[in-house]
Tab-separated table of C-alpha atoms in Angstrom:
chain	number	residue	atom	x	y	z
P	1	MET	CA	0.000	0.000	0.000
P	2	LEU	CA	1.172	3.522	-0.805
P	3	GLN	CA	2.181	5.360	2.359
P	4	LEU	CA	1.487	9.059	1.959
P	5	SER	CA	2.777	11.064	4.903
P	6	SER	CA	1.351	14.534	4.257
P	7	VAL	CA	0.217	17.022	1.640
P	8	HIS	CA	3.359	18.685	0.269
P	9	HIS	CA	1.796	21.738	-1.376
P	10	ILE	CA	-1.231	23.056	-3.230
P	11	ALA	CA	-0.671	24.688	-6.631
P	12	ILE	CA	-2.778	27.703	-7.590
P	13	ILE	CA	-2.684	29.507	-10.948
P	14	ALA	CA	-3.501	33.217	-10.749
P	15	THR	CA	-4.510	35.573	-13.542
P	16	ASP	CA	-2.753	38.477	-11.795
P	17	TYR	CA	0.247	37.184	-9.865
P	18	ALA	CA	0.916	40.390	-7.903
P	19	ARG	CA	-2.740	40.725	-6.850
P	20	SER	CA	-2.955	37.095	-5.726
P	21	LYS	CA	0.411	37.240	-3.943
P	22	ALA	CA	-0.820	40.299	-2.032
P	23	PHE	CA	-4.090	38.536	-1.174
P	24	TYR	CA	-2.461	35.357	0.123
P	25	CYS	CA	0.353	37.192	1.954
P	26	ASP	CA	-1.174	40.489	3.104
P	27	VAL	CA	-4.777	39.372	3.665
P	28	LEU	CA	-4.493	35.696	4.631
P	29	GLY	CA	-1.080	35.897	6.332
P	30	PHE	CA	1.083	33.565	4.241
P	31	SER	CA	4.778	34.407	3.936
P	32	LEU	CA	6.730	34.402	0.675
P	33	MET	CA	9.508	31.804	0.968
P	34	SER	CA	10.902	32.175	-2.548
P	35	GLU	CA	9.963	33.647	-5.875
P	36	VAL	CA	11.214	33.194	-9.414
P	37	TYR	CA	10.291	34.507	-12.846
P	38	ARG	CA	10.481	31.795	-15.505
P	39	GLU	CA	11.110	33.762	-18.707
P	40	ALA	CA	10.638	30.818	-21.094
P	41	ARG	CA	7.072	30.390	-19.761
P	42	ASP	CA	6.372	34.080	-19.053
P	43	SER	CA	5.415	32.798	-15.619
P	44	TRP	CA	5.964	33.723	-11.989
P	45	LYS	CA	6.243	31.047	-9.301
P	46	GLY	CA	6.074	31.886	-5.622
P	47	ASP	CA	6.357	29.467	-2.719
P	48	LEU	CA	4.121	30.512	0.167
P	49	ALA	CA	4.308	29.278	3.747
P	50	LEU	CA	1.707	29.215	6.497
P	51	ASN	CA	3.197	29.295	10.000
P	52	GLY	CA	6.586	28.387	8.524
P	53	GLN	CA	5.241	25.377	6.601
P	54	TYR	CA	5.495	25.402	2.788
P	55	THR	CA	1.864	25.196	1.667
P	56	ILE	CA	1.016	26.964	-1.597
P	57	GLU	CA	2.806	27.119	-4.930
P	58	LEU	CA	1.434	30.262	-6.608
P	59	PHE	CA	1.828	30.491	-10.386
P	60	SER	CA	0.974	32.888	-13.161
P	61	PHE	CA	0.640	31.904	-16.795
P	62	PRO	CA	-0.391	34.056	-19.756
P	63	SER	CA	-4.162	33.808	-20.354
P	64	PRO	CA	-5.035	30.758	-18.225
P	65	PRO	CA	-8.496	29.324	-18.927
P	66	ALA	CA	-11.257	30.253	-16.489
P	67	ARG	CA	-12.438	27.841	-13.807
P	68	VAL	CA	-15.271	25.696	-15.199
P	69	SER	CA	-17.815	26.398	-12.469
P	70	HIS	CA	-18.056	27.639	-8.942
P	71	PRO	CA	-17.434	25.221	-7.178
P	72	GLU	CA	-19.236	22.121	-8.445
P	73	ALA	CA	-16.935	21.156	-11.344
P	74	CYS	CA	-15.028	17.900	-11.207
P	75	GLY	CA	-11.681	18.435	-9.499
P	76	LEU	CA	-10.681	20.674	-6.614
P	77	ARG	CA	-13.849	21.919	-4.927
P	78	HIS	CA	-12.308	24.324	-2.409
P	79	LEU	CA	-9.336	24.884	-0.122
P	80	ALA	CA	-10.130	24.992	3.615
P	81	PHE	CA	-8.193	26.591	6.456
P	82	THR	CA	-8.748	26.002	10.167
P	83	VAL	CA	-9.153	29.008	12.431
P	84	PRO	CA	-9.732	29.189	16.189
P	85	ASP	CA	-12.712	31.558	15.794
P	86	VAL	CA	-14.653	31.763	12.513
P	87	ALA	CA	-16.542	34.945	13.467
P	88	ALA	CA	-13.308	36.754	14.400
P	89	ALA	CA	-11.666	35.615	11.155
P	90	VAL	CA	-14.667	36.836	9.140
P	91	ALA	CA	-14.440	40.223	10.877
P	92	THR	CA	-10.714	40.460	10.098
P	93	LEU	CA	-11.315	39.605	6.433
P	94	ALA	CA	-14.162	42.155	6.254
P	95	GLU	CA	-11.757	44.863	7.482
P	96	LYS	CA	-9.574	43.997	4.484
P	97	GLY	CA	-12.502	44.143	2.045
P	98	VAL	CA	-13.063	40.382	1.716
P	99	VAL	CA	-16.711	39.323	1.703
P	100	CYS	CA	-17.581	35.985	3.305
P	101	GLU	CA	-20.794	34.010	3.059
P	102	PRO	CA	-22.915	33.884	6.225
P	103	ILE	CA	-21.421	31.609	8.864
P	104	ARG	CA	-23.045	28.190	8.853
P	105	ILE	CA	-22.867	25.063	10.984
P	106	ASP	CA	-21.489	21.846	9.469
P	107	ASP	CA	-24.309	19.317	9.835
P	108	LEU	CA	-21.900	16.444	10.455
P	109	THR	CA	-19.513	18.022	12.974
P	110	GLY	CA	-21.480	20.891	14.497
P	111	LYS	CA	-18.523	23.225	13.747
P	112	GLN	CA	-18.799	26.714	12.274
P	113	CYS	CA	-17.583	27.415	8.752
P	114	THR	CA	-17.875	29.968	5.978
P	115	PHE	CA	-16.748	30.453	2.401
P	116	PHE	CA	-15.093	33.307	0.503
P	117	ALA	CA	-13.059	33.592	-2.690
P	118	ASP	CA	-9.530	34.522	-3.702
P	119	PRO	CA	-9.020	37.212	-6.395
P	120	ASP	CA	-9.648	34.658	-9.173
P	121	GLY	CA	-12.776	33.224	-7.578
P	122	LEU	CA	-11.159	30.076	-6.136
P	123	PRO	CA	-13.468	29.016	-3.295
P	124	LEU	CA	-11.790	29.144	0.113
P	125	GLU	CA	-13.257	27.984	3.414
P	126	LEU	CA	-12.656	28.913	7.046
P	127	TYR	CA	-13.399	26.013	9.385
P	128	GLN	CA	-13.581	26.124	13.180
P	129	ALA	CA	-10.611	24.289	14.739
């Protein structure tokens, strides 16, 4: 049996690299570990860490196709982050101009959660730790 030990990273393609880098770093609190411009691909690649742990590989490519639907297409549905207090996190995001859906309760766990989107409309979730 294959023995996976953890998720190494999540790759995200942005239409506007600088805007998405600012969103993930300045709004969500990721730190930029490294960054490189790949001239042959006209593409930026940034490695982002959350609490010192490499988590997101942020790319740009010229004219990437739009996401098929929001979020019910086959493939990645959303990316979820745990937070100690969903309401406090929603208030912090609101101060930075990010609109979240109303907080709801997960029917299976009884925990609070909410959804919002990154600059390209990728669905993101906050989930009560």
